Amino acid sequence: METVQDRRKVRRDATIAEILGAAVELMARDGVAGMSLSAVARRVGMRPPSLYGYFSSKNALYDALFERGAAGLRDAVLAAGAKHPDDALAALRAGARAFVEWSVGNPVAAQLLNWRPVPGFEPSPQAFKPSLEVVSLLRERIQLAVSRKQLRAAAATEDGMLLFTTVVAGVVSQQLANDPTGRGDGRYARLAEPAVTLWLEHYVT
Amino acid sequence: METVQDRRKVRRDATIAEILGAAVELMARDGVAGMSLSAVARRVGMRPPSLYGYFSSKNALYDALFERGAAGLRDAVLAAGAKHPDDALAALRAGARAFVEWSVGNPVAAQLLNWRPVPGFEPSPQAFKPSLEVVSLLRERIQLAVSRKQLRAAAATEDGMLLFTTVVAGVVSQQLANDPTGRGDGRYARLAEPAVTLWLEHYVT
DNA sequence: TTGTTTTCCTAATACCGTTAGGCGGATAAT
DNA sequence: ATTATCCGCCTAACGGTATTAGGAAAACAA
């Protein structure tokens, strides 16, 4: 009873993972919005309608990818900052670099998170939650740096935070637009460090 | 002969403009990649195949919009900078602000220019040319500021220029992603000025 | 062995972009 | 004025898409 249910769930989860993997591959090849359920079905050896047993619509599939992507990005930023528990500025730097590097390594998810590539698709609140957590994390770290007098108080204002996210998002956006496959030379991704420096120089005490 | 040919050309150009206008309206409503030739045809009172008398494909329509958008953006940046013939820094600031304001006012074209919203579409060299001219213009203005000792020499390096475009593109990208209709409060667009300030502070002498 | 649930299927609907080919009217040539 | 040419738009058709409806077969539970 227990083990059988588990076996079924394992199999089902494996199928879901297979579908998502195929979808990501095809989105990397044909563009995020260019992915078709028919192509996904072909790749996993099914007919298109059978996919509806796993996702209630094409947008639901995008939503699952959005959620997994947002969680992965959040974890990457979290882990990078955790390496500098006693230096808030270093944590900010490392977090921004991790943000960009993760985006380069996961260009499909990064497009989904940073742009609006799919007409009609908007992430569900649940899928969006990890993205909000990244913002919260950023806010905490900036406030910590301010309280430790490493940054001016202006850094923790709404505009200060928006500027930080804007600068980092700018690097990612340029990278995705000019090297969408992520297999390039990182001509834009290497700007992460100097871009954050611009922001830090303005707000550092 | 002359006048008749002209009459025909005028009528044809008017039809082309009507088609492009309808396409932009529908892209604003349904997303850039969500525009359908059927809907465009309905709006201009034709059947879908008739559009092929004016554009050889859907991507050709995107290409025309890209070209017109790039030219409009270039002209806006050009005009804004021309108001400050004797102050290269002010010209840079005004150009960046014009870039962002034009993008907010033309969100559809801005998405086409800054992102890759349409799978399979890449602008033709002809359509891309005005975009290259914006880059050239930026390079000239930065070099002018450097030669006048208003900016450090590092501003005119490849990285310095990429950082400038990245910062400005970041503002536009955030604006488009968070307020795609462009009818919002300009929460992100107002960051244009402080964002450019970050860059200027770093490179100013 | 019977009943239930899960998984996948085929068939069908309503769209889409695009091509082929034709019809009628406006223009040009005689 | 009549004929020929061209232009603008049409219908029909092809292969593709997302999605729904409903059924068959297999895996599981009783």
Tab-separated table of C-alpha atoms (C1' of nucleotides) in Angstrom:
chain	number	residue	atom	x	y	z
A	1	MET	CA	0.000	0.000	0.000
A	2	GLU	CA	2.613	2.405	1.062
A	3	THR	CA	5.402	1.139	-1.124
A	4	VAL	CA	3.185	0.756	-4.145
A	5	GLN	CA	1.845	4.286	-3.865
A	6	ASP	CA	5.417	5.374	-3.526
A	7	ARG	CA	6.452	3.417	-6.579
A	8	ARG	CA	3.721	5.093	-8.581
A	9	LYS	CA	4.642	8.508	-7.299
A	10	VAL	CA	8.286	7.920	-8.091
A	11	ARG	CA	7.436	6.870	-11.603
A	12	ARG	CA	5.130	9.837	-12.050
A	13	ASP	CA	7.685	12.276	-10.733
A	14	ALA	CA	10.273	10.779	-13.036
A	15	THR	CA	7.954	11.303	-15.997
A	16	ILE	CA	7.322	14.899	-14.942
A	17	ALA	CA	11.058	15.493	-14.700
A	18	GLU	CA	11.528	13.928	-18.112
A	19	ILE	CA	8.886	16.193	-19.629
A	20	LEU	CA	10.378	19.288	-18.039
A	21	GLY	CA	13.842	18.308	-19.209
A	22	ALA	CA	12.652	17.805	-22.763
A	23	ALA	CA	10.819	21.127	-22.633
A	24	VAL	CA	13.962	22.960	-21.494
A	25	GLU	CA	16.034	21.354	-24.243
A	26	LEU	CA	13.522	22.378	-26.874
A	27	MET	CA	13.229	25.886	-25.475
A	28	ALA	CA	17.001	26.229	-25.667
A	29	ARG	CA	16.834	25.133	-29.301
A	30	ASP	CA	13.663	26.860	-30.521
A	31	GLY	CA	13.273	29.751	-28.110
A	32	VAL	CA	11.309	29.885	-24.889
A	33	ALA	CA	8.015	30.733	-26.572
A	34	GLY	CA	8.846	28.494	-29.529
A	35	MET	CA	8.546	25.287	-27.543
A	36	SER	CA	5.618	23.155	-28.684
A	37	LEU	CA	3.859	20.444	-26.729
A	38	SER	CA	3.906	18.302	-29.847
A	39	ALA	CA	7.695	18.400	-29.936
A	40	VAL	CA	7.898	17.679	-26.216
A	41	ALA	CA	5.533	14.752	-26.629
A	42	ARG	CA	7.570	13.382	-29.527
A	43	ARG	CA	10.750	13.591	-27.485
A	44	VAL	CA	9.337	11.713	-24.514
A	45	GLY	CA	7.561	9.177	-26.733
A	46	MET	CA	3.995	10.264	-26.144
A	47	ARG	CA	1.155	11.890	-28.033
A	48	PRO	CA	0.457	15.532	-27.225
A	49	PRO	CA	-2.815	14.999	-25.331
A	50	SER	CA	-1.099	12.574	-22.956
A	51	LEU	CA	0.946	15.429	-21.524
A	52	TYR	CA	-2.250	16.821	-20.070
A	53	GLY	CA	-2.137	14.019	-17.529
A	54	TYR	CA	0.906	15.737	-16.061
A	55	PHE	CA	0.318	19.424	-16.764
A	56	SER	CA	-3.095	20.972	-17.111
A	57	SER	CA	-1.908	23.304	-19.888
A	58	LYS	CA	1.167	24.565	-21.646
A	59	ASN	CA	1.247	27.521	-19.295
A	60	ALA	CA	1.201	25.149	-16.323
A	61	LEU	CA	4.390	23.640	-17.715
A	62	TYR	CA	5.926	27.111	-17.944
A	63	ASP	CA	4.769	27.733	-14.400
A	64	ALA	CA	6.536	24.615	-13.125
A	65	LEU	CA	9.732	25.686	-14.865
A	66	PHE	CA	9.376	29.185	-13.468
A	67	GLU	CA	9.002	27.873	-9.941
A	68	ARG	CA	11.936	25.477	-10.187
A	69	GLY	CA	14.041	28.167	-11.782
A	70	ALA	CA	13.193	30.754	-9.159
A	71	ALA	CA	13.966	28.286	-6.385
A	72	GLY	CA	17.261	27.320	-7.987
A	73	LEU	CA	18.274	30.927	-8.409
A	74	ARG	CA	17.305	31.743	-4.842
A	75	ASP	CA	19.353	28.830	-3.528
A	76	ALA	CA	22.356	29.887	-5.601
A	77	VAL	CA	22.223	33.451	-4.279
A	78	LEU	CA	21.641	32.173	-0.759
A	79	ALA	CA	24.607	29.813	-0.891
A	80	ALA	CA	26.933	32.402	-2.354
A	81	GLY	CA	26.124	34.936	0.338
A	82	ALA	CA	26.377	32.387	3.125
A	83	LYS	CA	30.084	32.102	2.458
A	84	HIS	CA	30.571	35.625	3.822
A	85	PRO	CA	28.657	35.656	7.094
A	86	ASP	CA	30.727	38.466	8.540
A	87	ASP	CA	31.085	40.742	5.518
A	88	ALA	CA	27.781	42.058	4.176
A	89	LEU	CA	29.456	43.787	1.257
A	90	ALA	CA	31.230	40.625	0.175
A	91	ALA	CA	27.940	38.782	0.528
A	92	LEU	CA	26.232	41.289	-1.758
A	93	ARG	CA	29.005	40.947	-4.317
A	94	ALA	CA	28.986	37.167	-4.192
A	95	GLY	CA	25.204	37.070	-4.398
A	96	ALA	CA	25.149	39.263	-7.479
A	97	ARG	CA	27.864	37.215	-9.143
A	98	ALA	CA	26.007	34.004	-8.342
A	99	PHE	CA	22.832	35.534	-9.761
A	100	VAL	CA	24.536	36.261	-13.059
A	101	GLU	CA	26.427	32.989	-13.247
A	102	TRP	CA	23.324	30.967	-12.516
A	103	SER	CA	21.464	32.898	-15.210
A	104	VAL	CA	24.190	32.180	-17.744
A	105	GLY	CA	24.086	28.502	-16.839
A	106	ASN	CA	20.296	28.365	-17.007
A	107	PRO	CA	19.413	30.703	-19.850
A	108	VAL	CA	15.961	29.282	-20.432
A	109	ALA	CA	14.886	29.745	-16.835
A	110	ALA	CA	16.620	33.124	-16.737
A	111	GLN	CA	14.586	34.343	-19.696
A	112	LEU	CA	11.441	33.156	-17.999
A	113	LEU	CA	12.397	34.942	-14.782
A	114	ASN	CA	13.743	38.196	-16.210
A	115	TRP	CA	11.648	38.798	-19.288
A	116	ARG	CA	8.114	38.117	-20.484
A	117	PRO	CA	8.899	35.746	-23.307
A	118	VAL	CA	5.607	33.847	-23.421
A	119	PRO	CA	2.437	35.737	-24.391
A	120	GLY	CA	-0.345	35.087	-21.947
A	121	PHE	CA	1.804	33.437	-19.320
A	122	GLU	CA	2.128	34.961	-15.885
A	123	PRO	CA	3.650	33.001	-13.029
A	124	SER	CA	1.360	31.850	-10.246
A	125	PRO	CA	1.901	33.333	-6.765
A	126	GLN	CA	3.376	30.025	-5.672
A	127	ALA	CA	5.862	29.991	-8.533
A	128	PHE	CA	6.733	33.621	-7.925
A	129	LYS	CA	7.392	33.179	-4.229
A	130	PRO	CA	11.113	32.282	-4.481
A	131	SER	CA	11.663	35.421	-6.549
A	132	LEU	CA	10.203	37.496	-3.743
A	133	GLU	CA	12.502	35.709	-1.335
A	134	VAL	CA	15.497	36.826	-3.372
A	135	VAL	CA	14.307	40.410	-3.018
A	136	SER	CA	13.823	39.938	0.717
A	137	LEU	CA	17.268	38.454	0.964
A	138	LEU	CA	18.745	41.419	-0.850
A	139	ARG	CA	16.897	43.804	1.441
A	140	GLU	CA	18.201	42.045	4.540
A	141	ARG	CA	21.769	42.074	3.366
A	142	ILE	CA	21.663	45.722	2.410
A	143	GLN	CA	20.083	46.637	5.737
A	144	LEU	CA	22.727	44.616	7.507
A	145	ALA	CA	25.468	46.464	5.663
A	146	VAL	CA	23.828	49.769	6.550
A	147	SER	CA	23.515	48.859	10.212
A	148	ARG	CA	27.181	47.923	10.208
A	149	LYS	CA	28.000	51.282	8.637
A	150	GLN	CA	29.425	49.643	5.535
A	151	LEU	CA	26.807	51.356	3.364
A	152	ARG	CA	25.068	54.696	3.602
A	153	ALA	CA	21.458	54.703	4.721
A	154	ALA	CA	20.356	55.668	1.205
A	155	ALA	CA	21.315	52.171	0.047
A	156	ALA	CA	18.386	50.698	1.942
A	157	THR	CA	15.803	53.002	0.385
A	158	GLU	CA	13.367	51.787	-2.253
A	159	ASP	CA	15.383	53.465	-4.990
A	160	GLY	CA	18.641	52.092	-3.700
A	161	MET	CA	17.333	48.558	-3.830
A	162	LEU	CA	15.687	49.013	-7.215
A	163	LEU	CA	18.961	50.349	-8.567
A	164	PHE	CA	20.784	47.258	-7.355
A	165	THR	CA	18.320	44.887	-8.959
A	166	THR	CA	18.285	47.007	-12.099
A	167	VAL	CA	22.053	46.929	-12.491
A	168	VAL	CA	22.244	43.176	-11.993
A	169	ALA	CA	19.219	42.553	-14.212
A	170	GLY	CA	20.875	44.714	-16.851
A	171	VAL	CA	23.885	42.432	-17.012
A	172	VAL	CA	21.687	39.356	-17.270
A	173	SER	CA	19.442	40.956	-19.851
A	174	GLN	CA	22.343	41.952	-22.084
A	175	GLN	CA	23.829	38.505	-21.747
A	176	LEU	CA	20.577	36.773	-22.683
A	177	ALA	CA	19.829	39.088	-25.578
A	178	ASN	CA	23.287	38.859	-27.123
A	179	ASP	CA	24.186	35.265	-26.304
A	180	PRO	CA	20.917	33.430	-25.706
A	181	THR	CA	22.398	29.947	-25.716
A	182	GLY	CA	24.733	30.754	-22.842
A	183	ARG	CA	27.544	28.942	-24.579
A	184	GLY	CA	29.301	32.150	-25.554
A	185	ASP	CA	32.378	33.722	-24.076
A	186	GLY	CA	30.520	35.459	-21.271
A	187	ARG	CA	31.310	38.827	-22.789
A	188	TYR	CA	28.475	40.377	-20.823
A	189	ALA	CA	28.421	38.107	-17.799
A	190	ARG	CA	31.892	39.243	-16.829
A	191	LEU	CA	30.420	42.706	-16.300
A	192	ALA	CA	28.696	41.479	-13.153
A	193	GLU	CA	31.586	42.442	-10.931
A	194	PRO	CA	32.210	45.965	-12.278
A	195	ALA	CA	28.470	46.617	-12.482
A	196	VAL	CA	28.021	45.871	-8.798
A	197	THR	CA	31.079	47.982	-8.137
A	198	LEU	CA	29.317	50.983	-9.658
A	199	TRP	CA	26.519	50.548	-7.181
A	200	LEU	CA	28.774	49.886	-4.214
A	201	GLU	CA	30.976	52.906	-4.899
A	202	HIS	CA	27.911	55.107	-4.819
A	203	TYR	CA	26.552	53.787	-1.547
A	204	VAL	CA	29.659	52.741	0.380
A	205	THR	CA	30.515	54.831	3.391
B	1	MET	CA	2.327	58.314	-65.434
B	2	GLU	CA	4.235	59.988	-62.707
B	3	THR	CA	1.280	61.122	-60.711
B	4	VAL	CA	-0.523	57.844	-61.131
B	5	GLN	CA	2.468	55.831	-60.013
B	6	ASP	CA	2.691	58.202	-57.096
B	7	ARG	CA	-0.957	57.756	-56.259
B	8	ARG	CA	-0.516	54.026	-56.218
B	9	LYS	CA	2.565	54.249	-54.080
B	10	VAL	CA	0.852	56.586	-51.653
B	11	ARG	CA	-2.066	54.219	-51.319
B	12	ARG	CA	0.238	51.268	-50.870
B	13	ASP	CA	2.334	53.028	-48.251
B	14	ALA	CA	-0.814	54.012	-46.411
B	15	THR	CA	-1.918	50.393	-46.364
B	16	ILE	CA	1.480	49.307	-45.079
B	17	ALA	CA	1.289	51.906	-42.329
B	18	GLU	CA	-2.201	50.731	-41.463
B	19	ILE	CA	-1.032	47.134	-41.213
B	20	LEU	CA	1.938	48.064	-39.037
B	21	GLY	CA	-0.285	50.168	-36.793
B	22	ALA	CA	-2.740	47.344	-36.336
B	23	ALA	CA	0.120	44.943	-35.620
B	24	VAL	CA	1.533	47.222	-32.922
B	25	GLU	CA	-1.869	47.604	-31.284
B	26	LEU	CA	-2.357	43.862	-31.213
B	27	MET	CA	1.161	43.263	-29.917
B	28	ALA	CA	0.482	45.703	-27.088
B	29	ARG	CA	-2.687	43.770	-26.274
B	30	ASP	CA	-1.592	40.155	-26.823
B	31	GLY	CA	2.164	40.326	-26.389
B	32	VAL	CA	4.815	40.837	-29.050
B	33	ALA	CA	4.995	37.176	-30.010
B	34	GLY	CA	1.254	36.757	-29.484
B	35	MET	CA	0.311	38.875	-32.484
B	36	SER	CA	-1.351	36.856	-35.235
B	37	LEU	CA	-1.629	37.753	-38.893
B	38	SER	CA	-5.249	36.645	-38.803
B	39	ALA	CA	-6.029	39.247	-36.158
B	40	VAL	CA	-4.119	41.917	-38.080
B	41	ALA	CA	-6.011	41.017	-41.245
B	42	ARG	CA	-9.340	41.187	-39.429
B	43	ARG	CA	-8.495	44.612	-38.062
B	44	VAL	CA	-7.571	46.082	-41.439
B	45	GLY	CA	-10.496	44.378	-43.178
B	46	MET	CA	-8.584	41.783	-45.192
B	47	ARG	CA	-8.089	38.049	-45.275
B	48	PRO	CA	-4.789	36.756	-43.918
B	49	PRO	CA	-3.241	35.773	-47.275
B	50	SER	CA	-3.774	39.287	-48.593
B	51	LEU	CA	-1.199	40.594	-46.138
B	52	TYR	CA	1.420	38.711	-48.112
B	53	GLY	CA	1.077	41.308	-50.810
B	54	TYR	CA	2.681	43.758	-48.392
B	55	PHE	CA	4.963	41.606	-46.257
B	56	SER	CA	6.560	38.403	-47.457
B	57	SER	CA	6.149	36.756	-44.054
B	58	LYS	CA	5.248	37.427	-40.459
B	59	ASN	CA	8.930	37.876	-39.662
B	60	ALA	CA	9.199	40.486	-42.417
B	61	LEU	CA	6.531	42.442	-40.574
B	62	TYR	CA	8.551	42.169	-37.373
B	63	ASP	CA	11.585	43.283	-39.332
B	64	ALA	CA	9.835	46.417	-40.574
B	65	LEU	CA	8.779	47.260	-37.031
B	66	PHE	CA	12.293	46.621	-35.788
B	67	GLU	CA	13.759	48.955	-38.379
B	68	ARG	CA	11.272	51.747	-37.752
B	69	GLY	CA	11.706	51.336	-34.011
B	70	ALA	CA	15.482	51.398	-34.179
B	71	ALA	CA	15.398	54.510	-36.362
B	72	GLY	CA	12.945	56.252	-34.036
B	73	LEU	CA	15.034	55.430	-31.004
B	74	ARG	CA	18.201	56.605	-32.724
B	75	ASP	CA	16.556	59.891	-33.685
B	76	ALA	CA	15.311	60.414	-30.140
B	77	VAL	CA	18.776	59.848	-28.670
B	78	LEU	CA	20.320	62.011	-31.363
B	79	ALA	CA	17.925	64.900	-30.756
B	80	ALA	CA	18.315	64.753	-26.993
B	81	GLY	CA	22.097	64.917	-27.212
B	82	ALA	CA	22.077	67.658	-29.793
B	83	LYS	CA	20.654	70.028	-27.190
B	84	HIS	CA	23.971	69.943	-25.369
B	85	PRO	CA	26.593	70.546	-28.057
B	86	ASP	CA	29.133	71.899	-25.617
B	87	ASP	CA	28.675	69.549	-22.687
B	88	ALA	CA	29.412	65.920	-23.504
B	89	LEU	CA	28.365	64.745	-20.053
B	90	ALA	CA	25.009	66.483	-20.298
B	91	ALA	CA	24.606	64.982	-23.762
B	92	LEU	CA	25.248	61.501	-22.382
B	93	ARG	CA	22.727	62.058	-19.609
B	94	ALA	CA	20.091	63.464	-21.951
B	95	GLY	CA	20.676	60.641	-24.436
B	96	ALA	CA	20.213	57.989	-21.806
B	97	ARG	CA	17.071	59.632	-20.494
B	98	ALA	CA	15.688	59.929	-24.023
B	99	PHE	CA	16.508	56.266	-24.598
B	100	VAL	CA	14.478	55.222	-21.579
B	101	GLU	CA	11.609	57.608	-22.205
B	102	TRP	CA	11.300	56.540	-25.815
B	103	SER	CA	11.286	52.900	-24.708
B	104	VAL	CA	8.519	53.568	-22.203
B	105	GLY	CA	6.487	55.327	-24.873
B	106	ASN	CA	7.072	52.573	-27.412
B	107	PRO	CA	7.044	49.402	-25.335
B	108	VAL	CA	6.360	47.100	-28.250
B	109	ALA	CA	9.312	48.331	-30.268
B	110	ALA	CA	11.433	48.431	-27.129
B	111	GLN	CA	10.779	44.753	-26.449
B	112	LEU	CA	11.703	43.958	-30.020
B	113	LEU	CA	14.918	45.965	-29.710
B	114	ASN	CA	16.037	44.919	-26.229
B	115	TRP	CA	14.858	41.349	-25.911
B	116	ARG	CA	14.307	38.334	-28.145
B	117	PRO	CA	10.579	38.022	-27.823
B	118	VAL	CA	9.837	36.283	-31.113
B	119	PRO	CA	11.216	32.768	-31.664
B	120	GLY	CA	12.973	32.487	-34.986
B	121	PHE	CA	13.053	36.185	-35.708
B	122	GLU	CA	16.367	37.963	-36.097
B	123	PRO	CA	16.531	41.470	-37.511
B	124	SER	CA	18.033	41.916	-40.964
B	125	PRO	CA	21.282	43.893	-41.239
B	126	GLN	CA	19.327	46.778	-42.723
B	127	ALA	CA	16.894	46.840	-39.817
B	128	PHE	CA	19.716	46.531	-37.319
B	129	LYS	CA	21.722	49.398	-38.753
B	130	PRO	CA	20.133	52.206	-36.700
B	131	SER	CA	20.894	50.253	-33.547
B	132	LEU	CA	24.545	50.165	-34.491
B	133	GLU	CA	24.392	53.888	-35.075
B	134	VAL	CA	23.204	54.410	-31.514
B	135	VAL	CA	26.259	52.514	-30.312
B	136	SER	CA	28.515	54.586	-32.552
B	137	LEU	CA	26.897	57.731	-31.252
B	138	LEU	CA	27.504	56.639	-27.691
B	139	ARG	CA	31.120	55.862	-28.494
B	140	GLU	CA	31.649	59.286	-30.048
B	141	ARG	CA	30.130	61.110	-27.129
B	142	ILE	CA	32.149	59.185	-24.579
B	143	GLN	CA	35.339	59.740	-26.541
B	144	LEU	CA	34.513	63.416	-26.775
B	145	ALA	CA	34.036	63.611	-23.026
B	146	VAL	CA	37.335	61.822	-22.521
B	147	SER	CA	39.175	64.127	-24.885
B	148	ARG	CA	37.760	67.081	-22.996
B	149	LYS	CA	38.927	65.516	-19.739
B	150	GLN	CA	35.414	65.253	-18.429
B	151	LEU	CA	35.730	61.476	-18.190
B	152	ARG	CA	38.671	59.219	-17.432
B	153	ALA	CA	40.164	57.295	-20.326
B	154	ALA	CA	38.751	54.054	-18.919
B	155	ALA	CA	35.277	55.256	-19.870
B	156	ALA	CA	36.109	54.813	-23.555
B	157	THR	CA	37.255	51.206	-23.195
B	158	GLU	CA	35.134	48.324	-24.385
B	159	ASP	CA	34.108	47.515	-20.828
B	160	GLY	CA	33.279	51.111	-20.058
B	161	MET	CA	30.933	51.336	-23.008
B	162	LEU	CA	29.359	47.953	-22.342
B	163	LEU	CA	28.745	49.017	-18.756
B	164	PHE	CA	26.943	52.126	-19.941
B	165	THR	CA	24.685	50.224	-22.306
B	166	THR	CA	24.139	47.550	-19.655
B	167	VAL	CA	23.042	50.054	-17.037
B	168	VAL	CA	20.636	51.802	-19.398
B	169	ALA	CA	19.343	48.521	-20.800
B	170	GLY	CA	18.790	47.350	-17.243
B	171	VAL	CA	16.424	50.222	-16.546
B	172	VAL	CA	14.501	49.566	-19.747
B	173	SER	CA	14.400	45.834	-19.145
B	174	GLN	CA	13.019	46.214	-15.626
B	175	GLN	CA	10.471	48.714	-16.865
B	176	LEU	CA	9.282	46.417	-19.656
B	177	ALA	CA	9.178	43.328	-17.471
B	178	ASN	CA	7.267	44.946	-14.625
B	179	ASP	CA	5.047	47.352	-16.544
B	180	PRO	CA	4.808	46.035	-20.097
B	181	THR	CA	1.975	48.302	-21.173
B	182	GLY	CA	4.010	51.420	-20.406
B	183	ARG	CA	0.975	53.037	-18.867
B	184	GLY	CA	2.243	52.581	-15.337
B	185	ASP	CA	3.722	55.105	-12.994
B	186	GLY	CA	7.210	54.859	-14.416
B	187	ARG	CA	8.456	53.294	-11.218
B	188	TYR	CA	11.464	51.942	-13.059
B	189	ALA	CA	11.862	54.515	-15.787
B	190	ARG	CA	12.590	57.199	-13.230
B	191	LEU	CA	15.719	55.221	-12.354
B	192	ALA	CA	17.305	56.315	-15.625
B	193	GLU	CA	18.849	59.402	-14.102
B	194	PRO	CA	20.342	57.798	-10.958
B	195	ALA	CA	21.470	54.772	-12.970
B	196	VAL	CA	23.481	56.932	-15.334
B	197	THR	CA	24.797	58.791	-12.308
B	198	LEU	CA	26.290	55.549	-11.004
B	199	TRP	CA	28.224	55.188	-14.232
B	200	LEU	CA	29.257	58.834	-14.429
B	201	GLU	CA	30.501	58.936	-10.843
B	202	HIS	CA	32.752	56.023	-11.586
B	203	TYR	CA	34.293	57.488	-14.722
B	204	VAL	CA	34.156	61.225	-14.138
B	205	THR	CA	37.476	62.925	-13.646
C	1	DT	C1'	-11.485	-12.736	-10.098
C	2	DT	C1'	-13.616	-8.484	-9.974
C	3	DG	C1'	-13.505	-3.529	-9.513
C	4	DT	C1'	-10.893	0.725	-9.579
C	5	DT	C1'	-7.480	3.826	-10.933
C	6	DT	C1'	-3.816	5.346	-13.851
C	7	DT	C1'	-1.909	5.936	-18.286
C	8	DC	C1'	-2.033	6.505	-22.748
C	9	DC	C1'	-4.501	6.556	-26.946
C	10	DT	C1'	-7.541	8.295	-31.167
C	11	DA	C1'	-10.739	11.669	-32.877
C	12	DA	C1'	-12.144	16.127	-33.263
C	13	DT	C1'	-12.314	21.425	-32.805
C	14	DA	C1'	-10.661	25.758	-33.658
C	15	DC	C1'	-7.028	28.237	-34.439
C	16	DC	C1'	-2.316	29.481	-36.794
C	17	DG	C1'	1.315	30.772	-40.970
C	18	DT	C1'	1.853	30.012	-45.600
C	19	DT	C1'	1.311	28.710	-50.658
C	20	DA	C1'	-1.296	28.170	-54.995
C	21	DG	C1'	-4.268	29.786	-58.085
C	22	DG	C1'	-8.143	32.700	-59.722
C	23	DC	C1'	-11.256	36.750	-60.337
C	24	DG	C1'	-12.278	41.631	-61.042
C	25	DG	C1'	-11.086	46.131	-61.555
C	26	DA	C1'	-7.714	49.695	-62.441
C	27	DT	C1'	-4.005	51.007	-65.417
C	28	DA	C1'	-1.353	51.022	-69.844
C	29	DA	C1'	-0.790	50.113	-74.845
C	30	DT	C1'	-2.650	49.756	-79.246
D	1	DA	C1'	-12.316	52.270	-77.767
D	2	DT	C1'	-10.561	47.891	-77.327
D	3	DT	C1'	-7.125	44.966	-75.786
D	4	DA	C1'	-3.443	43.543	-72.707
D	5	DT	C1'	-1.122	43.921	-68.304
D	6	DC	C1'	-0.809	44.396	-63.624
D	7	DC	C1'	-2.398	45.002	-58.879
D	8	DG	C1'	-5.205	43.938	-54.929
D	9	DC	C1'	-7.791	40.855	-52.846
D	10	DC	C1'	-10.141	36.581	-52.735
D	11	DT	C1'	-11.004	31.234	-51.765
D	12	DA	C1'	-9.098	26.682	-51.091
D	13	DA	C1'	-5.841	23.950	-49.179
D	14	DC	C1'	-1.698	22.010	-46.338
D	15	DG	C1'	0.502	21.084	-42.300
D	16	DG	C1'	1.114	22.775	-37.928
D	17	DT	C1'	-0.563	24.286	-33.029
D	18	DA	C1'	-3.186	23.824	-28.054
D	19	DT	C1'	-6.838	21.696	-26.152
D	20	DT	C1'	-11.075	18.720	-25.051
D	21	DA	C1'	-13.804	14.402	-25.141
D	22	DG	C1'	-14.052	9.874	-24.615
D	23	DG	C1'	-12.327	5.143	-24.797
D	24	DA	C1'	-8.959	1.094	-24.399
D	25	DA	C1'	-5.607	-1.247	-21.931
D	26	DA	C1'	-2.745	-1.999	-18.323
D	27	DA	C1'	-1.535	-1.708	-13.411
D	28	DC	C1'	-3.161	-2.004	-9.071
D	29	DA	C1'	-6.675	-3.089	-5.077
D	30	DA	C1'	-10.318	-5.796	-3.176
